[in-house]
CSV table of C-alpha atoms and ligand atoms in Angstrom, one decimal:
chain,number,residue,atom,x,y,z
U,516,MET,CA,-96.8,-161.9,-100.6
U,517,ASN,CA,-96.0,-164.2,-103.6
U,518,SER,CA,-99.0,-166.5,-104.6
U,519,ASP,CA,-97.2,-168.2,-106.3
U,520,ASN,CA,-95.1,-169.6,-103.1
U,521,ASP,CA,-97.4,-172.3,-101.0
U,522,LEU,CA,-94.2,-172.6,-98.9
U,523,GLN,CA,-95.4,-171.4,-94.9
U,524,ILE,CA,-93.7,-171.9,-92.1
U,525,ALA,CA,-96.5,-173.2,-89.2
U,526,GLY,CA,-96.0,-172.4,-85.8
U,527,ASP,CA,-93.7,-169.7,-83.5
U,528,ILE,CA,-90.4,-169.0,-86.6
U,529,LEU,CA,-89.0,-167.9,-83.1
U,530,GLU,CA,-88.6,-171.1,-82.1
U,531,VAL,CA,-86.1,-172.1,-84.0
U,532,PRO,CA,-82.7,-172.2,-83.1
U,533,HIS,CA,-80.7,-171.8,-85.7
U,534,LEU,CA,-82.5,-168.8,-87.3
U,535,LEU,CA,-81.8,-167.1,-84.3
U,536,GLN,CA,-78.0,-167.9,-84.2
U,537,PRO,CA,-76.0,-164.4,-83.7
U,538,PRO,CA,-73.6,-162.8,-86.7
U,539,ARG,CA,-70.0,-164.6,-86.4
U,540,GLU,CA,-67.5,-162.0,-84.8
U,541,HIS,CA,-64.7,-162.8,-87.2
U,542,PRO,CA,-64.7,-163.6,-90.5
U,543,ALA,CA,-64.4,-167.8,-91.5
U,544,THR,CA,-65.0,-168.3,-95.5
U,545,VAL,CA,-64.5,-166.2,-98.8
U,546,ALA,CA,-67.1,-164.5,-98.7
U,547,GLU,CA,-67.3,-163.2,-95.0
U,548,PHE,CA,-63.5,-162.1,-95.4
U,549,VAL,CA,-64.7,-160.6,-98.9
U,550,GLY,CA,-67.2,-158.8,-97.1
U,551,LEU,CA,-64.6,-157.8,-93.6
U,552,ALA,CA,-62.8,-156.0,-96.7
U,553,ARG,CA,-65.3,-154.2,-97.8
U,554,SER,CA,-66.3,-152.8,-94.7
U,555,ILE,CA,-63.3,-151.5,-93.7
U,556,ALA,CA,-63.0,-150.1,-97.5
U,557,ALA,CA,-66.3,-148.0,-96.7
U,558,ASP,CA,-65.4,-146.9,-93.7
U,559,ARG,CA,-62.9,-144.2,-93.7
U,560,SER,CA,-62.7,-143.5,-90.4
U,561,GLN,CA,-61.0,-147.1,-89.6
U,562,TRP,CA,-58.0,-146.1,-92.3
U,563,ALA,CA,-57.4,-143.1,-93.6
U,564,HIS,CA,-55.5,-141.0,-90.5
U,565,LEU,CA,-53.3,-144.2,-90.3
U,566,VAL,CA,-51.8,-143.8,-93.8
U,567,ARG,CA,-48.3,-142.5,-94.3
U,568,TYR,CA,-46.0,-142.4,-98.2
U,569,ASP,CA,-43.0,-142.9,-98.1
U,570,ALA,CA,-40.7,-142.9,-101.1
U,571,THR,CA,-38.0,-144.9,-100.3
U,572,THR,CA,-40.4,-148.0,-99.1
U,573,ARG,CA,-43.5,-149.1,-99.5
U,574,TRP,CA,-44.9,-148.5,-96.0
U,575,TYR,CA,-47.5,-150.8,-94.5
U,576,HIS,CA,-49.4,-150.8,-91.1
U,577,ARG,CA,-51.1,-153.9,-89.5
U,578,LEU,CA,-54.3,-152.3,-89.0
U,579,ARG,CA,-55.9,-155.2,-87.7
U,580,THR,CA,-55.7,-158.8,-86.3
U,581,GLY,CA,-58.5,-162.3,-85.6
U,582,PRO,CA,-58.9,-165.5,-85.1
U,583,GLY,CA,-56.0,-167.4,-88.3
U,584,TYR,CA,-56.3,-163.6,-90.3
U,585,GLU,CA,-54.3,-160.4,-90.7
U,586,VAL,CA,-55.4,-157.3,-92.3
U,587,TRP,CA,-52.6,-154.6,-93.3
U,588,LEU,CA,-52.8,-151.2,-95.1
U,589,LEU,CA,-50.3,-151.3,-97.6
U,590,SER,CA,-49.6,-147.1,-99.7
U,591,TRP,CA,-47.6,-147.2,-102.8
U,592,VAL,CA,-46.8,-143.9,-104.1
U,593,PRO,CA,-46.4,-144.1,-108.1
U,594,GLY,CA,-44.0,-145.8,-109.1
U,595,GLN,CA,-43.3,-148.5,-106.2
U,596,GLY,CA,-44.3,-152.5,-106.5
U,597,SER,CA,-44.4,-155.2,-105.0
U,598,GLY,CA,-41.7,-157.8,-107.3
U,599,LEU,CA,-42.8,-161.1,-108.4
U,600,HIS,CA,-44.8,-162.4,-105.1
U,601,ASP,CA,-46.1,-165.7,-103.7
U,602,HIS,CA,-48.0,-165.4,-100.3
U,603,GLY,CA,-47.1,-169.2,-99.1
U,604,ARG,CA,-49.8,-171.3,-97.3
U,605,SER,CA,-52.1,-168.0,-97.7
U,606,SER,CA,-55.0,-166.9,-98.9
U,607,GLY,CA,-56.3,-163.8,-99.1
U,608,VAL,CA,-58.1,-160.2,-100.4
U,609,LEU,CA,-56.9,-157.5,-101.8
U,610,THR,CA,-58.8,-154.2,-101.8
U,611,VAL,CA,-57.7,-151.1,-103.5
U,612,LEU,CA,-58.6,-147.9,-101.2
U,613,GLU,CA,-58.2,-145.2,-103.0
U,614,GLY,CA,-56.1,-144.7,-106.5
U,615,ALA,CA,-55.4,-147.7,-108.8
U,616,LEU,CA,-53.1,-150.2,-108.5
U,617,THR,CA,-52.3,-152.4,-111.4
U,618,GLU,CA,-51.5,-156.0,-111.6
U,619,ARG,CA,-49.4,-158.6,-113.7
U,620,THR,CA,-49.2,-162.5,-113.3
U,621,ASP,CA,-47.6,-164.4,-116.1
U,622,ARG,CA,-50.8,-164.6,-117.9
U,623,ALA,CA,-52.7,-161.2,-117.7
U,624,THR,CA,-52.4,-157.6,-116.7
U,625,ARG,CA,-55.3,-155.9,-114.4
U,626,ALA,CA,-56.1,-152.8,-113.6
U,627,LEU,CA,-57.2,-152.3,-110.5
U,628,PRO,CA,-58.8,-148.9,-109.8
U,629,ALA,CA,-60.1,-147.9,-106.1
U,630,GLY,CA,-62.5,-150.6,-105.2
U,631,ALA,CA,-61.5,-153.4,-107.2
U,632,GLN,CA,-60.8,-156.8,-105.4
U,633,ARG,CA,-59.0,-159.6,-105.7
U,634,VAL,CA,-59.6,-163.0,-104.0
U,635,PHE,CA,-56.8,-165.1,-104.6
U,636,ALA,CA,-55.7,-168.7,-102.8
U,637,PRO,CA,-52.6,-170.2,-101.3
U,638,GLY,CA,-49.7,-170.3,-104.2
U,639,TYR,CA,-50.5,-168.0,-106.1
U,640,ALA,CA,-48.1,-165.5,-107.6
U,641,HIS,CA,-48.5,-161.9,-108.8
U,642,GLU,CA,-46.9,-158.4,-108.9
U,643,VAL,CA,-48.5,-155.3,-108.2
U,644,VAL,CA,-47.2,-152.2,-108.7
U,645,ASN,CA,-48.7,-148.1,-109.0
U,646,ASP,CA,-48.2,-146.8,-112.6
U,647,ALA,CA,-50.6,-144.2,-112.0
U,648,LEU,CA,-49.8,-140.7,-111.4
U,649,GLU,CA,-51.4,-140.4,-107.6
U,650,PRO,CA,-50.3,-142.6,-104.6
U,651,ALA,CA,-52.5,-145.0,-104.1
U,652,VAL,CA,-53.7,-146.8,-100.7
U,653,SER,CA,-54.6,-150.8,-100.9
U,654,LEU,CA,-56.2,-153.2,-97.6
U,655,HIS,CA,-55.2,-156.1,-98.1
U,656,VAL,CA,-56.5,-159.3,-95.3
U,657,TYR,CA,-54.3,-162.7,-94.6
U,658,TYR,CA,-55.1,-165.8,-93.8
U,659,PRO,CA,-53.8,-167.6,-92.3
U,660,GLY,CA,-51.6,-164.1,-91.4
U,661,LEU,CA,-48.4,-163.8,-94.0
U,662,THR,CA,-45.6,-165.8,-92.9
U,663,GLU,CA,-43.2,-165.4,-95.3
U,664,MET,CA,-44.0,-163.8,-99.4
U,665,PRO,CA,-41.2,-165.9,-101.7
U,666,MET,CA,-40.4,-163.3,-104.5
U,667,HIS,CA,-39.9,-165.0,-108.1
U,668,THR,CA,-38.4,-163.8,-111.6
U,669,SER,CA,-40.2,-161.6,-113.8
U,670,PRO,CA,-39.9,-160.7,-116.8
U,671,HIS,CA,-41.7,-157.8,-115.9
U,672,CYS,CA,-39.3,-157.4,-112.8
U,673,GLU,CA,-36.2,-157.5,-114.7
U,674,ALA,CA,-35.7,-153.6,-115.1
U,675,ARG,CA,-36.6,-152.7,-111.9
U,676,THR,CA,-35.3,-153.5,-108.2
U,677,ALA,CA,-37.8,-155.2,-106.3
U,678,PRO,CA,-38.2,-154.4,-102.8
U,679,ARG,CA,-38.3,-156.6,-100.0
U,680,ALA,CA,-41.9,-156.6,-98.9
U,681,VAL,CA,-43.6,-157.9,-96.1
U,682,THR,CA,-46.7,-157.4,-97.6
U,683,ALA,CA,-48.6,-157.1,-101.2
O,176,FE2,FE1,-49.7,-160.0,-103.5
């Protein structure tokens, strides 16, 4: 016990109702959405058997839905990319599960190794690409669920054909 701390709770702590609330079934804060993504990432049995790789188009699978949010699983073979886009009114959490991805924005290029997470607000524009030699898998949580993904023009994308992607 920390003797410098003279704060003590008198009475029965279990009688304080707000301390007894059960954990929420669904995430509601940015930290909880990040936590949801981390918990799925850490449990391969939830996603590894679902992953497919498609050289002709980026593969995606809706892994989970909840009140106001969706969780998508995506795969990226080497060279596949999203094109520069935003996410409409959705905010999101991108988590790299396997392999490595590169995120490009107008301001920066970021290497995203396995375990990396990016949290973005509505209107955030980026391009995600697998510049590596191995396939990659990523998890994307959108709140609210993604209903549009407007494509932007980008100097990064001029030389490539931007695929019509549903999620990224
Ligand atoms: Fe995206």
